[in-house]
Short mmCIF file of N, CA and C and ligand atoms in Angstrom, two decimals:
data_model
loop_
_atom_site.label_atom_id
_atom_site.label_comp_id
_atom_site.label_asym_id
_atom_site.label_seq_id
_atom_site.Cartn_x
_atom_site.Cartn_y
_atom_site.Cartn_z
N MET A 239 -107.32 64.53 -29.39
CA MET A 239 -107.09 65.98 -29.23
C MET A 239 -106.46 66.09 -27.85
N PRO A 240 -105.49 66.82 -28.06
CA PRO A 240 -104.72 66.98 -27.33
C PRO A 240 -105.42 67.94 -25.50
N LEU A 241 -105.07 67.47 -24.69
CA LEU A 241 -105.73 68.20 -23.44
C LEU A 241 -105.00 69.51 -23.30
N THR A 242 -106.24 70.39 -23.38
CA THR A 242 -105.45 71.78 -22.61
C THR A 242 -105.62 72.23 -21.46
N ASN A 243 -106.69 72.55 -21.49
CA ASN A 243 -107.43 73.17 -20.13
C ASN A 243 -108.91 72.17 -19.58
N VAL A 244 -108.98 72.56 -18.26
CA VAL A 244 -110.19 71.66 -18.13
C VAL A 244 -111.18 72.64 -16.86
N ILE A 245 -112.39 72.98 -17.33
CA ILE A 245 -113.38 73.67 -16.50
C ILE A 245 -114.24 72.96 -15.92
N LEU A 246 -114.35 73.02 -14.53
CA LEU A 246 -115.41 72.26 -13.71
C LEU A 246 -116.74 73.49 -13.50
N THR A 247 -117.69 73.23 -13.84
CA THR A 247 -118.57 74.05 -13.10
C THR A 247 -119.99 73.48 -13.02
N GLY A 248 -121.12 73.94 -12.69
CA GLY A 248 -121.80 73.06 -11.69
C GLY A 248 -122.48 73.78 -10.73
N PHE A 249 -123.95 73.59 -10.08
CA PHE A 249 -124.25 74.35 -9.06
C PHE A 249 -123.11 74.56 -8.32
N MET A 250 -123.89 75.70 -6.94
CA MET A 250 -123.24 75.30 -5.47
C MET A 250 -123.06 74.47 -4.58
N GLY A 251 -122.26 73.86 -4.36
CA GLY A 251 -122.05 72.72 -3.44
C GLY A 251 -122.08 71.08 -4.13
N THR A 252 -121.98 71.42 -5.31
CA THR A 252 -121.16 70.33 -6.21
C THR A 252 -120.08 69.72 -6.37
N GLY A 253 -119.39 70.32 -5.63
CA GLY A 253 -117.92 70.10 -5.37
C GLY A 253 -116.84 70.36 -6.20
N LYS A 254 -116.92 71.60 -6.82
CA LYS A 254 -115.69 71.81 -8.34
C LYS A 254 -114.57 72.48 -7.57
N SER A 255 -114.63 72.80 -6.20
CA SER A 255 -113.18 73.68 -5.87
C SER A 255 -112.35 72.19 -5.41
N THR A 256 -113.17 71.59 -4.81
CA THR A 256 -112.55 70.03 -3.93
C THR A 256 -111.96 69.13 -5.38
N VAL A 257 -112.85 69.13 -6.05
CA VAL A 257 -112.82 67.89 -7.56
C VAL A 257 -111.71 68.81 -7.97
N GLY A 258 -111.87 69.88 -8.23
CA GLY A 258 -110.86 70.68 -8.95
C GLY A 258 -109.10 70.57 -8.72
N ARG A 259 -108.99 70.65 -7.39
CA ARG A 259 -108.13 70.29 -7.14
C ARG A 259 -107.37 69.19 -6.88
N ARG A 260 -108.15 68.21 -6.52
CA ARG A 260 -107.62 67.24 -6.19
C ARG A 260 -107.21 66.61 -8.02
N LEU A 261 -108.03 66.84 -9.01
CA LEU A 261 -108.06 66.54 -10.52
C LEU A 261 -106.55 67.31 -10.60
N ALA A 262 -106.68 68.48 -10.64
CA ALA A 262 -105.27 69.28 -11.14
C ALA A 262 -103.99 68.72 -10.37
N SER A 263 -104.08 68.12 -9.03
CA SER A 263 -102.48 67.47 -8.22
C SER A 263 -102.62 66.48 -9.47
N GLU A 264 -103.52 65.42 -9.54
CA GLU A 264 -103.34 63.93 -10.07
C GLU A 264 -103.04 64.33 -11.56
N MET A 265 -103.29 65.12 -12.46
CA MET A 265 -102.81 65.28 -13.35
C MET A 265 -101.84 66.12 -13.72
N GLY A 266 -101.01 66.78 -12.59
CA GLY A 266 -100.30 67.71 -13.08
C GLY A 266 -99.82 68.91 -13.03
N LEU A 267 -101.54 69.24 -13.09
CA LEU A 267 -101.93 70.93 -13.76
C LEU A 267 -102.12 71.82 -12.25
N LYS A 268 -101.83 73.07 -12.80
CA LYS A 268 -102.31 73.90 -11.96
C LYS A 268 -103.63 74.13 -12.06
N PHE A 269 -104.08 74.87 -10.76
CA PHE A 269 -105.31 74.99 -10.35
C PHE A 269 -105.93 76.28 -10.12
N ILE A 270 -107.07 77.07 -10.57
CA ILE A 270 -107.43 78.46 -10.50
C ILE A 270 -108.98 78.05 -10.18
N ASP A 271 -109.66 78.85 -9.19
CA ASP A 271 -110.83 79.21 -8.42
C ASP A 271 -111.21 80.49 -9.21
N VAL A 272 -112.11 80.56 -10.13
CA VAL A 272 -112.52 81.48 -10.59
C VAL A 272 -112.94 83.05 -9.44
N ASP A 273 -113.31 82.07 -8.45
CA ASP A 273 -114.35 82.96 -7.24
C ASP A 273 -112.96 83.25 -6.92
N GLU A 274 -111.80 82.88 -6.32
CA GLU A 274 -110.60 83.02 -5.74
C GLU A 274 -110.10 84.39 -6.50
N VAL A 275 -109.82 84.35 -8.15
CA VAL A 275 -109.46 85.24 -8.73
C VAL A 275 -110.36 86.93 -8.42
N ILE A 276 -111.44 86.42 -8.82
CA ILE A 276 -112.11 87.75 -8.38
C ILE A 276 -112.41 88.41 -6.91
N GLU A 277 -112.18 87.63 -6.00
CA GLU A 277 -111.85 88.10 -5.00
C GLU A 277 -110.26 89.00 -4.57
N LYS A 278 -109.80 88.31 -5.27
CA LYS A 278 -108.10 88.56 -5.10
C LYS A 278 -108.37 90.24 -5.94
N GLU A 279 -108.59 90.51 -7.34
CA GLU A 279 -109.00 91.11 -8.02
C GLU A 279 -109.57 92.26 -7.51
N SER A 280 -110.51 92.32 -7.02
CA SER A 280 -111.87 93.36 -6.34
C SER A 280 -111.44 93.86 -5.13
N GLY A 281 -110.60 92.73 -4.25
CA GLY A 281 -110.34 93.11 -2.60
C GLY A 281 -111.47 92.96 -2.31
N LEU A 282 -112.17 92.21 -2.59
CA LEU A 282 -113.73 92.04 -1.77
C LEU A 282 -114.09 90.54 -1.68
N PRO A 283 -114.41 90.09 -0.56
CA PRO A 283 -114.88 88.75 -0.75
C PRO A 283 -116.46 88.96 -1.58
N ILE A 284 -116.82 87.89 -1.99
CA ILE A 284 -117.70 87.61 -3.25
C ILE A 284 -119.14 88.30 -2.06
N GLY A 285 -119.46 87.70 -0.68
CA GLY A 285 -120.48 88.35 -0.16
C GLY A 285 -121.06 89.92 -0.54
N GLU A 286 -119.62 90.24 -0.09
CA GLU A 286 -119.77 91.79 0.12
C GLU A 286 -119.94 92.64 -1.48
N ILE A 287 -119.37 91.70 -2.35
CA ILE A 287 -119.32 92.14 -3.42
C ILE A 287 -120.82 92.80 -3.77
N PHE A 288 -121.75 91.28 -3.77
CA PHE A 288 -122.77 91.24 -4.08
C PHE A 288 -123.53 92.23 -3.16
N GLU A 289 -123.04 92.45 -1.91
CA GLU A 289 -123.99 92.95 -0.86
C GLU A 289 -123.75 94.93 -1.43
N LYS A 290 -122.49 95.07 -1.87
CA LYS A 290 -122.59 96.10 -1.89
C LYS A 290 -122.78 96.78 -3.16
N TYR A 291 -122.36 96.19 -4.42
CA TYR A 291 -122.62 96.26 -6.11
C TYR A 291 -123.86 95.58 -6.99
N GLY A 292 -124.31 94.56 -5.74
CA GLY A 292 -125.59 93.64 -6.66
C GLY A 292 -124.75 92.38 -7.13
N GLU A 293 -125.57 91.84 -7.70
CA GLU A 293 -125.31 90.42 -8.45
C GLU A 293 -124.86 90.80 -10.11
N HIS A 294 -125.61 91.84 -10.72
CA HIS A 294 -125.17 92.40 -12.10
C HIS A 294 -123.69 92.60 -11.94
N HIS A 295 -123.06 93.47 -10.93
CA HIS A 295 -121.66 93.97 -11.87
C HIS A 295 -120.83 92.56 -10.75
N PHE A 296 -121.49 91.72 -10.09
CA PHE A 296 -120.20 90.50 -9.64
C PHE A 296 -120.70 89.83 -11.03
N ARG A 297 -121.43 89.78 -12.16
CA ARG A 297 -121.23 88.73 -13.14
C ARG A 297 -120.74 89.61 -14.07
N LYS A 298 -120.53 90.88 -13.75
CA LYS A 298 -119.34 91.95 -14.96
C LYS A 298 -118.17 91.54 -14.73
N ILE A 299 -117.65 91.06 -13.37
CA ILE A 299 -115.73 91.23 -12.87
C ILE A 299 -116.12 89.62 -13.05
N GLU A 300 -116.87 88.87 -13.49
CA GLU A 300 -116.95 87.37 -13.33
C GLU A 300 -116.31 87.48 -14.71
N SER A 301 -117.57 87.41 -15.80
CA SER A 301 -116.88 87.49 -17.01
C SER A 301 -115.80 88.49 -17.61
N GLU A 302 -115.23 88.99 -17.15
CA GLU A 302 -113.80 89.52 -17.22
C GLU A 302 -112.70 88.83 -16.77
N VAL A 303 -113.17 88.51 -16.09
CA VAL A 303 -111.99 87.41 -15.37
C VAL A 303 -112.04 86.15 -16.50
N ILE A 304 -113.17 85.64 -16.98
CA ILE A 304 -112.96 85.07 -17.73
C ILE A 304 -112.54 84.84 -19.00
N ARG A 305 -113.39 86.16 -19.72
CA ARG A 305 -112.48 86.76 -20.69
C ARG A 305 -110.68 86.89 -21.04
N LYS A 306 -110.49 87.17 -19.71
CA LYS A 306 -108.80 86.96 -19.66
C LYS A 306 -108.20 86.04 -19.64
N LEU A 307 -109.20 85.11 -18.66
CA LEU A 307 -108.25 83.57 -18.42
C LEU A 307 -108.81 82.68 -19.68
N THR A 308 -109.69 82.52 -20.75
CA THR A 308 -109.92 82.42 -21.99
C THR A 308 -108.98 82.68 -23.21
N SER A 309 -108.62 83.85 -22.95
CA SER A 309 -107.72 84.82 -23.87
C SER A 309 -106.08 84.16 -23.42
N GLY A 310 -105.83 83.48 -22.73
CA GLY A 310 -104.47 82.40 -22.43
C GLY A 310 -103.88 83.77 -21.16
N GLU A 311 -104.08 85.16 -20.85
CA GLU A 311 -103.69 85.52 -19.71
C GLU A 311 -102.85 84.99 -18.32
N TYR A 312 -103.05 83.78 -17.46
CA TYR A 312 -103.62 83.19 -17.00
C TYR A 312 -102.60 81.73 -17.02
N GLY A 313 -102.31 81.37 -18.91
CA GLY A 313 -101.31 80.68 -19.19
C GLY A 313 -102.64 79.52 -19.64
N ALA A 314 -101.56 78.04 -19.94
CA ALA A 314 -102.83 76.93 -20.37
C ALA A 314 -102.44 76.00 -19.44
N GLY A 315 -103.03 74.85 -19.76
CA GLY A 315 -102.74 73.63 -19.19
C GLY A 315 -103.37 73.87 -17.53
N LEU A 316 -104.28 74.06 -17.61
CA LEU A 316 -105.34 74.55 -16.19
C LEU A 316 -106.21 73.92 -16.17
N VAL A 317 -106.53 73.56 -14.97
CA VAL A 317 -108.02 73.26 -14.04
C VAL A 317 -108.69 74.43 -13.40
N VAL A 318 -109.66 74.62 -13.58
CA VAL A 318 -110.81 75.76 -13.59
C VAL A 318 -111.73 75.23 -12.95
N SER A 319 -112.13 75.96 -11.71
CA SER A 319 -113.49 75.95 -11.03
C SER A 319 -113.69 77.10 -10.99
N ALA A 320 -115.14 77.02 -11.99
CA ALA A 320 -115.71 78.61 -12.05
C ALA A 320 -117.62 78.02 -11.56
N GLY A 321 -117.51 79.44 -10.76
CA GLY A 321 -118.64 79.49 -10.05
C GLY A 321 -119.82 78.97 -10.61
N GLY A 322 -120.93 78.50 -9.96
CA GLY A 322 -122.01 77.98 -10.16
C GLY A 322 -123.29 78.80 -11.17
N GLY A 323 -122.75 80.49 -11.60
CA GLY A 323 -123.59 81.18 -12.46
C GLY A 323 -122.85 81.62 -13.66
N ALA A 324 -121.67 81.49 -13.26
CA ALA A 324 -120.90 82.01 -14.52
C ALA A 324 -120.78 81.48 -16.22
N VAL A 325 -121.71 80.43 -16.04
CA VAL A 325 -121.82 80.09 -17.10
C VAL A 325 -122.99 79.68 -17.92
N ILE A 326 -124.14 80.82 -16.92
CA ILE A 326 -125.50 80.89 -17.55
C ILE A 326 -125.28 81.81 -18.89
N SER A 327 -123.92 82.34 -18.96
CA SER A 327 -124.08 83.58 -19.78
C SER A 327 -123.28 82.13 -21.16
N GLU A 328 -124.19 83.12 -22.61
CA GLU A 328 -123.38 81.81 -23.30
C GLU A 328 -122.70 82.41 -24.02
N ALA A 329 -121.76 83.57 -23.89
CA ALA A 329 -120.70 83.87 -24.10
C ALA A 329 -119.48 83.18 -23.38
N ASN A 330 -119.79 83.18 -21.95
CA ASN A 330 -118.54 82.67 -21.36
C ASN A 330 -118.89 80.93 -21.29
N ARG A 331 -119.80 80.70 -21.73
CA ARG A 331 -119.92 79.18 -22.32
C ARG A 331 -119.15 78.83 -23.34
N THR A 332 -119.33 79.79 -24.21
CA THR A 332 -118.72 79.66 -25.55
C THR A 332 -117.39 79.77 -25.53
N ALA A 333 -116.87 80.35 -24.42
CA ALA A 333 -115.21 80.80 -24.48
C ALA A 333 -114.94 79.57 -23.48
N PHE A 334 -115.30 79.50 -22.78
CA PHE A 334 -114.78 78.05 -22.05
C PHE A 334 -114.32 76.70 -22.51
N LYS A 335 -115.57 76.97 -23.72
CA LYS A 335 -115.76 75.24 -24.72
C LYS A 335 -114.56 75.55 -25.80
N ARG A 336 -114.53 76.99 -25.96
CA ARG A 336 -113.30 76.99 -27.12
C ARG A 336 -111.90 76.74 -26.67
N TRP A 337 -111.81 76.64 -25.35
CA TRP A 337 -110.24 77.49 -24.75
C TRP A 337 -110.35 75.94 -23.63
N GLY A 338 -111.35 75.08 -23.46
CA GLY A 338 -111.18 73.86 -22.85
C GLY A 338 -111.88 72.89 -22.77
N VAL A 339 -112.24 72.05 -21.97
CA VAL A 339 -113.22 71.15 -21.83
C VAL A 339 -114.17 71.64 -20.83
N LEU A 340 -115.28 71.82 -21.02
CA LEU A 340 -116.46 72.26 -20.18
C LEU A 340 -117.05 71.17 -19.13
N ILE A 341 -116.79 71.10 -18.11
CA ILE A 341 -117.74 69.71 -17.26
C ILE A 341 -118.72 70.55 -15.95
N CYS A 342 -119.53 69.96 -15.92
CA CYS A 342 -120.67 69.95 -15.24
C CYS A 342 -120.79 68.78 -14.21
N LEU A 343 -120.67 69.79 -12.86
CA LEU A 343 -120.60 68.64 -11.96
C LEU A 343 -122.38 68.92 -11.45
N SER A 344 -123.12 67.60 -11.13
CA SER A 344 -124.17 68.11 -11.04
C SER A 344 -124.84 67.16 -9.47
N ALA A 345 -125.83 67.99 -8.94
CA ALA A 345 -126.38 66.90 -7.79
C ALA A 345 -127.59 67.42 -7.66
N SER A 346 -128.69 66.48 -6.88
CA SER A 346 -129.83 67.13 -6.80
C SER A 346 -130.32 67.59 -5.16
N PRO A 347 -131.12 68.52 -5.42
CA PRO A 347 -131.48 69.56 -4.39
C PRO A 347 -131.32 68.82 -3.11
N ASP A 348 -131.33 67.68 -2.93
CA ASP A 348 -131.33 67.38 -1.39
C ASP A 348 -130.14 67.30 -1.15
N GLU A 349 -129.28 66.87 -1.98
CA GLU A 349 -127.62 66.69 -1.61
C GLU A 349 -127.11 68.22 -1.48
N ILE A 350 -127.71 69.23 -2.71
CA ILE A 350 -126.89 70.28 -2.67
C ILE A 350 -127.64 70.73 -1.14
N LEU A 351 -128.57 70.86 -0.53
CA LEU A 351 -128.92 71.64 0.69
C LEU A 351 -128.03 70.60 1.71
N LYS A 352 -127.90 69.50 1.68
CA LYS A 352 -127.27 68.83 2.58
C LYS A 352 -125.64 69.48 2.40
N ARG A 353 -125.32 69.65 1.47
CA ARG A 353 -123.50 70.21 1.42
C ARG A 353 -123.63 71.26 1.51
N VAL A 354 -124.73 72.51 1.09
CA VAL A 354 -124.28 73.91 1.27
C VAL A 354 -124.81 74.53 3.16
N GLY A 355 -125.26 73.39 3.62
CA GLY A 355 -126.18 73.50 4.91
C GLY A 355 -126.51 74.70 5.67
N THR A 356 -125.98 75.43 7.00
CA THR A 356 -126.25 76.14 6.96
C THR A 356 -125.35 77.62 6.72
N ASN A 357 -124.29 77.21 6.11
CA ASN A 357 -123.26 78.04 5.85
C ASN A 357 -124.01 79.88 5.23
N ASN A 358 -124.24 80.58 5.28
CA ASN A 358 -124.08 81.83 4.62
C ASN A 358 -123.38 82.35 3.92
N ASP A 359 -122.39 81.77 3.79
CA ASP A 359 -121.56 82.36 2.53
C ASP A 359 -121.79 82.37 1.18
N ARG A 360 -122.77 81.87 1.06
CA ARG A 360 -123.42 82.27 -0.82
C ARG A 360 -124.64 83.38 -0.71
N PRO A 361 -124.02 84.34 -1.37
CA PRO A 361 -125.13 85.21 -1.37
C PRO A 361 -126.51 84.93 -1.87
N LEU A 362 -126.63 84.45 -2.95
CA LEU A 362 -127.76 83.26 -3.92
C LEU A 362 -129.03 82.64 -2.90
N LEU A 363 -127.87 81.95 -1.78
CA LEU A 363 -128.73 80.80 -1.27
C LEU A 363 -129.11 81.56 0.55
N ALA A 364 -128.89 82.78 0.56
CA ALA A 364 -129.21 83.64 1.89
C ALA A 364 -130.48 84.71 1.47
N ALA A 365 -130.71 84.34 -0.02
CA ALA A 365 -131.97 85.69 -0.08
C ALA A 365 -132.90 84.86 -0.09
N GLY A 366 -133.58 84.08 1.27
CA GLY A 366 -134.71 83.46 1.07
C GLY A 366 -135.13 82.00 1.68
N ASP A 367 -135.61 81.49 1.10
CA ASP A 367 -135.35 79.93 1.37
C ASP A 367 -134.64 79.16 1.24
N LYS A 368 -133.93 78.36 1.74
CA LYS A 368 -132.93 77.55 0.75
C LYS A 368 -133.05 76.59 -0.52
N ARG A 369 -134.39 76.13 -0.11
CA ARG A 369 -134.47 74.74 -0.81
C ARG A 369 -135.82 75.06 -2.16
N GLU A 370 -136.04 76.14 -1.84
CA GLU A 370 -137.03 76.75 -2.74
C GLU A 370 -136.08 77.90 -3.81
N VAL A 371 -135.14 78.50 -3.59
CA VAL A 371 -134.24 78.92 -4.00
C VAL A 371 -133.26 78.15 -4.61
N ILE A 372 -132.54 76.90 -4.38
CA ILE A 372 -131.96 75.75 -4.80
C ILE A 372 -132.96 75.47 -6.38
N GLU A 373 -134.28 75.28 -6.28
CA GLU A 373 -134.64 74.14 -7.10
C GLU A 373 -135.10 75.18 -8.30
N ARG A 374 -135.70 76.67 -7.56
CA ARG A 374 -135.78 77.59 -8.76
C ARG A 374 -134.61 77.57 -10.07
N LEU A 375 -133.15 78.23 -9.26
CA LEU A 375 -132.03 78.08 -9.87
C LEU A 375 -131.61 77.27 -10.53
N LEU A 376 -131.83 75.95 -9.59
CA LEU A 376 -131.40 74.39 -10.67
C LEU A 376 -132.22 74.69 -12.30
N LYS A 377 -133.63 74.88 -12.06
CA LYS A 377 -134.69 74.82 -13.47
C LYS A 377 -134.18 75.91 -14.38
N GLU A 378 -133.94 77.50 -13.86
CA GLU A 378 -133.23 78.33 -14.18
C GLU A 378 -132.17 78.48 -15.20
N ARG A 379 -131.00 77.27 -14.64
CA ARG A 379 -130.07 77.59 -15.42
C ARG A 379 -129.53 75.71 -16.29
N ASP A 380 -130.95 74.60 -15.74
CA ASP A 380 -131.19 73.78 -17.02
C ASP A 380 -130.12 73.39 -18.05
N GLY A 381 -130.94 74.64 -18.65
CA GLY A 381 -130.12 74.59 -20.77
C GLY A 381 -128.61 75.03 -20.18
N ALA A 382 -128.43 75.53 -19.96
CA ALA A 382 -126.98 75.97 -19.29
C ALA A 382 -125.96 75.26 -19.02
N TYR A 383 -126.48 74.51 -17.96
CA TYR A 383 -125.90 73.28 -17.32
C TYR A 383 -125.18 72.35 -18.55
N GLY A 384 -126.66 71.76 -19.04
CA GLY A 384 -126.89 71.13 -20.37
C GLY A 384 -126.15 71.09 -21.43
N ASP A 385 -125.99 72.76 -21.33
CA ASP A 385 -125.11 72.98 -22.60
C ASP A 385 -123.21 72.48 -22.57
N CYS A 386 -123.07 72.12 -21.60
CA CYS A 386 -121.47 71.85 -21.11
C CYS A 386 -121.45 70.45 -21.72
N ASP A 387 -119.52 70.01 -22.13
CA ASP A 387 -119.46 69.18 -22.90
C ASP A 387 -119.73 67.69 -22.41
N PHE A 388 -119.84 67.62 -20.97
CA PHE A 388 -119.94 66.43 -19.99
C PHE A 388 -120.51 66.70 -18.50
N THR A 389 -121.23 66.02 -18.09
CA THR A 389 -121.84 65.94 -17.08
C THR A 389 -121.51 64.85 -15.86
N VAL A 390 -121.17 65.37 -15.09
CA VAL A 390 -120.88 64.29 -14.00
C VAL A 390 -122.07 64.15 -12.55
N ALA A 391 -122.76 63.25 -12.70
CA ALA A 391 -123.74 63.67 -11.71
C ALA A 391 -123.04 63.00 -10.06
N THR A 392 -122.76 63.72 -8.82
CA THR A 392 -122.33 63.50 -7.91
C THR A 392 -122.72 62.68 -6.67
N ASP A 393 -124.35 62.63 -6.74
CA ASP A 393 -125.41 61.96 -5.38
C ASP A 393 -124.75 60.70 -5.24
N PHE A 394 -124.12 60.59 -4.11
CA PHE A 394 -123.31 59.02 -3.94
C PHE A 394 -122.47 58.67 -4.35
N LYS A 395 -121.38 59.59 -4.98
CA LYS A 395 -120.06 59.43 -5.06
C LYS A 395 -118.86 60.22 -4.06
N ASP A 396 -117.90 59.75 -4.16
CA ASP A 396 -116.83 60.49 -3.14
C ASP A 396 -115.92 61.02 -4.36
N ILE A 397 -115.10 61.77 -3.58
CA ILE A 397 -114.53 62.75 -4.46
C ILE A 397 -113.67 61.96 -5.22
N HIS A 398 -113.20 60.56 -5.13
CA HIS A 398 -112.34 59.63 -5.87
C HIS A 398 -112.77 59.24 -6.86
N GLU A 399 -114.42 59.32 -6.79
CA GLU A 399 -115.10 58.54 -8.24
C GLU A 399 -115.41 59.47 -8.87
N VAL A 400 -115.99 60.93 -8.61
CA VAL A 400 -115.80 61.91 -9.38
C VAL A 400 -114.45 62.30 -10.00
N VAL A 401 -113.79 62.01 -9.79
CA VAL A 401 -112.42 62.54 -10.44
C VAL A 401 -112.02 61.69 -11.18
N GLY A 402 -112.31 60.10 -10.65
CA GLY A 402 -112.16 58.95 -12.05
C GLY A 402 -113.27 59.43 -12.86
N ILE A 403 -114.14 59.68 -12.81
CA ILE A 403 -114.68 60.15 -14.05
C ILE A 403 -114.32 60.93 -15.28
N VAL A 404 -114.04 62.01 -14.30
CA VAL A 404 -113.50 62.81 -14.98
C VAL A 404 -112.19 62.68 -16.19
N LYS A 405 -111.38 62.32 -15.16
CA LYS A 405 -110.61 61.76 -16.17
C LYS A 405 -110.72 60.60 -17.16
N LYS A 406 -111.36 59.85 -16.57
CA LYS A 406 -111.61 58.63 -17.85
C LYS A 406 -112.63 59.45 -19.07
N PHE A 407 -113.42 60.65 -18.29
CA PHE A 407 -113.95 61.40 -19.75
C PHE A 407 -112.87 61.84 -20.89
N LEU A 408 -111.84 62.76 -20.18
CA LEU A 408 -110.94 63.06 -20.69
C LEU A 408 -109.90 62.24 -22.08
N ARG A 409 -109.76 61.12 -21.07
CA ARG A 409 -108.44 60.00 -21.45
C ARG A 409 -109.37 59.62 -22.96
N ASP A 410 -110.54 59.03 -22.35
CA ASP A 410 -111.47 58.46 -23.67
C ASP A 410 -111.30 59.30 -25.00
N ARG A 411 -111.93 60.72 -24.72
CA ARG A 411 -111.63 61.44 -25.90
C ARG A 411 -110.30 62.50 -26.86
N GLU A 412 -109.57 61.82 -25.99
CA GLU A 412 -107.85 62.31 -26.43
C GLU A 412 -108.48 61.08 -28.51
C1 S3P B 571 -122.51 81.22 -7.29
C2 S3P B 571 -121.67 80.72 -7.43
C3 S3P B 571 -120.76 80.87 -5.90
C4 S3P B 571 -120.36 82.39 -6.09
C5 S3P B 571 -121.14 83.20 -6.26
C6 S3P B 571 -122.80 82.75 -7.12
C7 S3P B 571 -123.65 80.84 -8.41
O1 S3P B 571 -119.53 79.60 -6.33
O2 S3P B 571 -119.32 82.31 -7.58
O3 S3P B 571 -121.98 83.18 -5.10
O4 S3P B 571 -124.17 82.04 -9.22
O5 S3P B 571 -124.35 79.59 -8.88
P1 S3P B 571 -119.98 77.95 -5.92
O6 S3P B 571 -120.43 77.60 -6.82
O7 S3P B 571 -118.43 78.42 -6.24
O8 S3P B 571 -120.25 78.75 -4.46
#
């Protein structure tokens, strides 16, 4: 099957944007970060969208960006990083899987905690004890992440290894 688009999703801190940028550059494809498009289109940082309008409003903007993206408005032959909550919606998941290959990056709660550190720019993690929030959200999202085309466990792997596994998966399915 000819490769058109690759979408990386997975929980916060699993390395979607870093891996996505590297993957795009190695494959000679353009990289798009859904969160960056949301910030650009709304003129506000993600944290402020949550603060001023709430998560429901953020999800509406996110789904609209995904609708545009998967209907070809941003072009094709793209590597996309989609925020960890973008695929909770079955409609978004289905749209992504029709448009390209949906790949989930996973990590253990300990690893996620290490990677997100004390950084408070992720509004969902700022609302309470970080470990508790991470464990709860991972449980809630288990079905959605499990519904992706392929998952790469990223604990104990550097970016080269993760990119290599994704590229091998894409090659093998051609
Ligand atoms: C979210 C993840 C964030 C961002 C928003 C919500 C989530 O993106 O979209 O804060 O629900 O998991 P990253 O996964 O890139 O941090």
